[in-house]
XYZ file of C-alpha atoms in Angstrom:
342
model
C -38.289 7.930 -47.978
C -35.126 9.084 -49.851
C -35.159 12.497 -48.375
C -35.729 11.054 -44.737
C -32.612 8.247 -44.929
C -30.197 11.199 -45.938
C -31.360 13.629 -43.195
C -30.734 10.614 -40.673
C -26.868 10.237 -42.148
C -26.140 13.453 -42.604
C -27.211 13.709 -38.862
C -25.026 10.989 -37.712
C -21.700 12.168 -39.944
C -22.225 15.257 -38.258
C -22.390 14.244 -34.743
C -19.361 11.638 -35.583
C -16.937 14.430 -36.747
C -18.008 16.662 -34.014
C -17.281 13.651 -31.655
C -13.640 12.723 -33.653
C -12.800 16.611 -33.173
C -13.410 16.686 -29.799
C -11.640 13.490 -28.936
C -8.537 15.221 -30.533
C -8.866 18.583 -29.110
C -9.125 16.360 -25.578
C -5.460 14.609 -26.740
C -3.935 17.878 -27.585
C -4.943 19.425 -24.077
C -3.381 15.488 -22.341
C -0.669 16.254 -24.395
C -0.048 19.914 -23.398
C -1.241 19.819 -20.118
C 1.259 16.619 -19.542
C 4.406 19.091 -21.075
C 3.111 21.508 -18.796
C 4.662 19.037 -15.806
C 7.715 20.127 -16.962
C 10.394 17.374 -16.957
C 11.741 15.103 -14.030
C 13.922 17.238 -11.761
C 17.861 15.610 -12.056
C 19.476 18.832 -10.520
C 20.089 17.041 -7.372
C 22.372 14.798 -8.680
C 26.219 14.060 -7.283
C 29.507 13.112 -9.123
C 31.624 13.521 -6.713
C 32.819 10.622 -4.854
C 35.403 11.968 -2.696
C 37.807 8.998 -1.133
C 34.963 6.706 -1.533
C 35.863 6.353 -4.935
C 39.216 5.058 -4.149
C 38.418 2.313 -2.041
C 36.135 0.862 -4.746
C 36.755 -1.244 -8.141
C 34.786 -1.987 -11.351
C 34.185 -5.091 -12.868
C 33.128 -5.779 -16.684
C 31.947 -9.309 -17.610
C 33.252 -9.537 -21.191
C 30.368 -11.783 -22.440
C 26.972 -9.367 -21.067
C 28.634 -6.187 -20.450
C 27.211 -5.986 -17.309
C 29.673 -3.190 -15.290
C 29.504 -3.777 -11.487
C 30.790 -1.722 -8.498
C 32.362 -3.690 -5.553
C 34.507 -2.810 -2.442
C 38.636 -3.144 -3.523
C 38.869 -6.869 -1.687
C 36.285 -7.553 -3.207
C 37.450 -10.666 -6.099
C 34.497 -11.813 -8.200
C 33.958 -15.085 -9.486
C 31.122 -15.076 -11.680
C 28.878 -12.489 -13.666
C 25.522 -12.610 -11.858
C 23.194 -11.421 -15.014
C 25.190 -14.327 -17.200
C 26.905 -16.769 -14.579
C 30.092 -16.259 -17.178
C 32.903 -17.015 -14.828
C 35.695 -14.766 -16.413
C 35.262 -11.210 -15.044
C 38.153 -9.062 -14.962
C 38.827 -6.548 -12.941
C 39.485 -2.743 -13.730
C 39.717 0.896 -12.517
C 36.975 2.273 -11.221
C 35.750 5.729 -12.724
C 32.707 6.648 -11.187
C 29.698 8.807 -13.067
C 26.616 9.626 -11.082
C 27.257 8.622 -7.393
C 23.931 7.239 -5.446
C 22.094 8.910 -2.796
C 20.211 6.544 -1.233
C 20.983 2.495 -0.650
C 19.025 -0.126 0.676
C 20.542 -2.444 2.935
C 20.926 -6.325 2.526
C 18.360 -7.386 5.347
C 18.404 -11.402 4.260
C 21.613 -13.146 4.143
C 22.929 -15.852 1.575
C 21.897 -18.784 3.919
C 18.025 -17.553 3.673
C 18.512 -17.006 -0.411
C 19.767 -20.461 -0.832
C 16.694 -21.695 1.447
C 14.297 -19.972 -0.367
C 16.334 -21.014 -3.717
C 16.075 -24.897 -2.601
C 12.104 -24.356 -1.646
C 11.120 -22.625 -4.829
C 12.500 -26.046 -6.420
C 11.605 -28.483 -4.158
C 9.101 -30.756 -5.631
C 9.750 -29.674 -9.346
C 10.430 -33.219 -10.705
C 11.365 -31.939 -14.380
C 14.092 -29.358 -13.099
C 17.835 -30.416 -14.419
C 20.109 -31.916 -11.667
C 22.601 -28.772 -12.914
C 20.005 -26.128 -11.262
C 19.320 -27.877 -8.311
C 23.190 -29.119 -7.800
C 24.260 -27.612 -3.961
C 27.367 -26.304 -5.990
C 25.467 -24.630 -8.070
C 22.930 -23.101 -5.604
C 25.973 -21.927 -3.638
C 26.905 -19.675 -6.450
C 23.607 -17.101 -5.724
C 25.447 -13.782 -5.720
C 24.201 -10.222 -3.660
C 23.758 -7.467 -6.066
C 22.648 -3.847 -5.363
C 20.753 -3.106 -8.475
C 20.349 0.569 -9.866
C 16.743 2.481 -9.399
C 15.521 5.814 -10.321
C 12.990 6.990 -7.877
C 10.755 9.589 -9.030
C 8.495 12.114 -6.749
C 5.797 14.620 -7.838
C 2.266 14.392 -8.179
C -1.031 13.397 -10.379
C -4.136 15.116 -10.609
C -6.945 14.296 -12.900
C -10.191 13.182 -13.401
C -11.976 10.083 -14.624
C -15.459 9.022 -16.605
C -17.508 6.125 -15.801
C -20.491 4.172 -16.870
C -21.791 2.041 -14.190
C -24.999 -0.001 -13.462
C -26.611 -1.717 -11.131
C -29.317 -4.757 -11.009
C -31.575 -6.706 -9.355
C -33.924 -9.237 -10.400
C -37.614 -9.945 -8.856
C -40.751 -12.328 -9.743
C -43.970 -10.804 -10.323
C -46.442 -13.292 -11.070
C -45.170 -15.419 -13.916
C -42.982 -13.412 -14.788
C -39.487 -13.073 -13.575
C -38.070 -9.333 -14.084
C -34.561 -7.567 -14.200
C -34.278 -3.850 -13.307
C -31.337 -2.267 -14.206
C -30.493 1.125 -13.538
C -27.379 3.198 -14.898
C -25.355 5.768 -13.791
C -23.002 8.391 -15.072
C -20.037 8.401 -12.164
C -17.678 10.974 -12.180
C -14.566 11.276 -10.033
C -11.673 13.978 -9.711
C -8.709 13.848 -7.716
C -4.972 14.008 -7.115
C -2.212 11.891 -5.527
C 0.961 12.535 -4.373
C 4.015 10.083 -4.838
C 7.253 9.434 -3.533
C 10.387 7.287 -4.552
C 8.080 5.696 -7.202
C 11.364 2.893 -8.582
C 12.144 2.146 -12.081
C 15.217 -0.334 -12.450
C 18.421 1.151 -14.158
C 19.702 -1.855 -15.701
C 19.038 -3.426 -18.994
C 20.616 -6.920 -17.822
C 17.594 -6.853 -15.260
C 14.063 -7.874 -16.642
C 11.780 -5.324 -15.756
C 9.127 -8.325 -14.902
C 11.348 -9.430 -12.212
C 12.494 -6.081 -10.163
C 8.566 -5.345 -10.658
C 7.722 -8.896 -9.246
C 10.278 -8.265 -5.959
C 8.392 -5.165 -5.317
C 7.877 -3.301 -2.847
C 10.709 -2.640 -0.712
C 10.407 -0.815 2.825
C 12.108 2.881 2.604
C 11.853 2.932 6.100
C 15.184 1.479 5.915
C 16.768 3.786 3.152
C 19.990 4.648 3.851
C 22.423 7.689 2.582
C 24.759 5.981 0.413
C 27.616 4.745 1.908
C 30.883 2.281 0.359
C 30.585 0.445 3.873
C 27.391 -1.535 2.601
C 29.345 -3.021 -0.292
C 31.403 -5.657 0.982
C 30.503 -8.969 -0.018
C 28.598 -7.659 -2.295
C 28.303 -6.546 -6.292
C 26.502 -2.975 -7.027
C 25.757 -2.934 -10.973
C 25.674 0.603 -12.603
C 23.085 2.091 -14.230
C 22.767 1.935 -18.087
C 19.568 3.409 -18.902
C 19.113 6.678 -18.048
C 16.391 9.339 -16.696
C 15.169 10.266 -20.022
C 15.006 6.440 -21.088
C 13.025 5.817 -17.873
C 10.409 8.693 -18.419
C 7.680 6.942 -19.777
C 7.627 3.944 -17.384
C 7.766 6.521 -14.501
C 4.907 8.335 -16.171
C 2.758 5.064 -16.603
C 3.298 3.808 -12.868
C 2.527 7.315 -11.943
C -0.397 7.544 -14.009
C -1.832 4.164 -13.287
C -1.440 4.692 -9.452
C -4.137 8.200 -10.012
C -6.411 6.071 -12.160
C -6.586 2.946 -9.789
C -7.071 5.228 -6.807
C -10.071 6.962 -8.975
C -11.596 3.508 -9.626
C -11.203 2.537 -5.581
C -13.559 5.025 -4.943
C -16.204 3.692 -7.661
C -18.119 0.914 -5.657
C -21.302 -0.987 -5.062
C -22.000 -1.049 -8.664
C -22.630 -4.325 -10.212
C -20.682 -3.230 -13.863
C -18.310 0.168 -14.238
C -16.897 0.696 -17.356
C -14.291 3.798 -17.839
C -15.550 6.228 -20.476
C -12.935 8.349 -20.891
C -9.954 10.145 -18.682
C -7.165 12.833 -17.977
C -4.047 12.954 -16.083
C -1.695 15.973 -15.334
C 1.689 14.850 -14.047
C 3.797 17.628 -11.933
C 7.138 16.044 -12.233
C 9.777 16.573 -9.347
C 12.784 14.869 -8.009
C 14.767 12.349 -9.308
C 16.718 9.931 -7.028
C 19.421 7.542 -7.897
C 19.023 4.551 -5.318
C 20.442 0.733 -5.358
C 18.428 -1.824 -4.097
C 19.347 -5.110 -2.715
C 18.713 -8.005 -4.806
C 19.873 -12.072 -4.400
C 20.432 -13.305 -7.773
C 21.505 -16.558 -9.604
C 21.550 -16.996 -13.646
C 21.511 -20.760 -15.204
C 22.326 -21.239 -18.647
C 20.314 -24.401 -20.156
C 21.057 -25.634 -24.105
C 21.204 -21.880 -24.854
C 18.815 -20.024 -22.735
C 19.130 -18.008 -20.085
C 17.282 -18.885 -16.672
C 17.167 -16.232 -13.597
C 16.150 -16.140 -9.652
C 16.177 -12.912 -8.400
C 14.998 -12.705 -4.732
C 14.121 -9.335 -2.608
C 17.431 -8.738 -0.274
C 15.295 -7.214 2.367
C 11.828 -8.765 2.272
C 13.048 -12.012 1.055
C 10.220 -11.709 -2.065
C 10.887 -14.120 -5.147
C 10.742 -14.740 -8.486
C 12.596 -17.440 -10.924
C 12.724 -18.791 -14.498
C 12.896 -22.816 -14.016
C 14.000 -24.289 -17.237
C 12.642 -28.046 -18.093
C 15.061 -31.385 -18.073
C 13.252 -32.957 -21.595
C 15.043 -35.878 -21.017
C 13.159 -36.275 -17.608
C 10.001 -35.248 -18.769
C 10.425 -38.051 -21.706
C 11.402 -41.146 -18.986
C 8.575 -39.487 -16.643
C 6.322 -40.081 -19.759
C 7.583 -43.490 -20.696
C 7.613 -44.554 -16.727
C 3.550 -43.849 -17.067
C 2.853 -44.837 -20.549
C 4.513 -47.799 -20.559
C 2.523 -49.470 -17.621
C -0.750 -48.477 -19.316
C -0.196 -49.741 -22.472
C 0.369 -53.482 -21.405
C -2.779 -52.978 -19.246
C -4.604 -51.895 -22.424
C -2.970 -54.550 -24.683
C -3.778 -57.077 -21.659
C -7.950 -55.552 -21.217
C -7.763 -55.746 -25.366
C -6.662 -59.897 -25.130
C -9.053 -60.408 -22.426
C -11.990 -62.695 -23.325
């Protein structure tokens, strides 16, 4: 009845605002307890240069704005974030110097290899990408990372089940059984990297991932030569919440390693509490090689020390087209022929 219908609503509005009120009391203590981490530790930071400064000079391409750091006989050609050819060079005034580089492991001869191998067999590439002049043009550039260290602990809510199926008699049967999984922990991280540069898509630096810090040097001018460092251009505080994530994702996919032999697991609901520490300023070797096709930009980036790749291959139309006419045109005068046919 009436009476019966209104009880059963009144029932269900209550336990849905209890349930809404909870869920933001549970955001306000994420939100609190994650301000509680305090922010990411830059006190370690160095401006001074010393004579190092001196034997270095900065480049700014006039058409990206990229600003690159190379030794003073160094002369550059080419932009590598643009491939514009007219950069000029300037005084170098240094800001934040790094602490940590990674050496070039993988010279140019094994980027252009892996350059020519990534486009072998790509029939539709333009002859400009794959020209040797071209290819020859793949520059070394130490791009600009901030690693962060600290630590995440929190905790995570699962549903999970598990089935099997069985005949008895005629019938076949199911059995599922559920579970309520819960799982607490913490992990503690070092040198997680976030790029530094605009000019560098963060798909690609996350693509070349990892490098080996086994190899992590203190920074030193003497690993420039022949090479291009670029500065950094977005900052700590821009970089916070990408830290955060990558932090944040590496506690909840450790949590849901240790969920297993469950046929289904579904996350209910979860917490993390970041204790931010460090900050490091690190460049990081990188092979790269920009191609500009009717208007659009096309980049290779390759991993200077693992030799890891990733590229944007643009798409010659006007091979595509005589690929299609070389295969159309055949079958149509075998259909036109099969049509005449008696």
């Amino acid at each position: 009845d009436v009476a019966e219908i209104e009880a059963l609503y009144a029932e269900k509005e209550e336990k849905a605002a209890a349930a809404q009120q909870a869920a933001e009391e549970k955001a306000a203590e994420k939100k609190e307890a994650s301000a509680g981490g305090g922010d990411w530790d830059t006190s370690g930071f160095s401006e001074d240069w010393g004579e190092e400064g001196e034997r270095m000079k900065a480049y700014s391409c006039p058409s990206c704005g990229a600003e690159l750091l190379c030794d003073e006989s160094t002369a550059a050609t080419s932009c590598p974030y643009c491939g514009n050819p007219t950069v000029v060079p300037g005084q170098f005034s240094g800001e934040l110097k790094p602490d940590f580089i990674l050496p070039f492991r993988l010279g140019k001869e094994d980027a252009v290899k892996a350059l020519k191998e990534h486009c072998k067999g790509k029939i539709l590439l333009p002859k400009a990408f794959t020209d040797e002049n071209h290819v020859q043009e793949i520059r070394g550039v130490y791009v600009p990372f901030w690693m962060f260290d600290g630590e995440a602990e929190g905790d995570a809510h699962y549903e999970a089940a598990r089935s099997r199926t069985y005949r008895s008699g005629d019938y076949e049967i199911t059995e599922t059984k559920h579970y309520d999984v819960y799982r607490a922990g913490a992990v503690t991280f070092e040198k997680v990297p976030v790029d530094a540069s605009s000019k560098m898509p963060d798909g690609h630096m996350d693509s070349i991932e990892p490098y080996d810090y086994k190899e992590l040097k203190p920074f030193s001018t003497a690993y420039l030569p022949g090479f291009l460092a670029d500065k950094f251009d977005v900052t700590v505080e821009q970089s916070r919440q990408r830290a955060d994530q990558r932090c944040e994702g590496t506690l909840a996919s450790a949590l849901r390693g240790t969920v297993k032999r469950y046929d289904l697991c579904v996350l209910r609901d979860s917490s993390v509490h970041l204790r931010r520490g460090k900050v490091h300023y690190a460049l990081m070797p990188v092979w790269m090689l920009n191609t500009k096709w009717h208007g659009k930009d096309f980049l290779f980036a390759m991993n200077g020390q693992t030799g890891k790749l990733v590229g944007d291959l643009p798409v010659s139309w006007g091979k595509f087209w005589g690929l299609f006419a070389a295969i159309a045109v055949p079958l149509s005068v075998i259909s036109s022929a099969l049509v005449l046919l008696p």
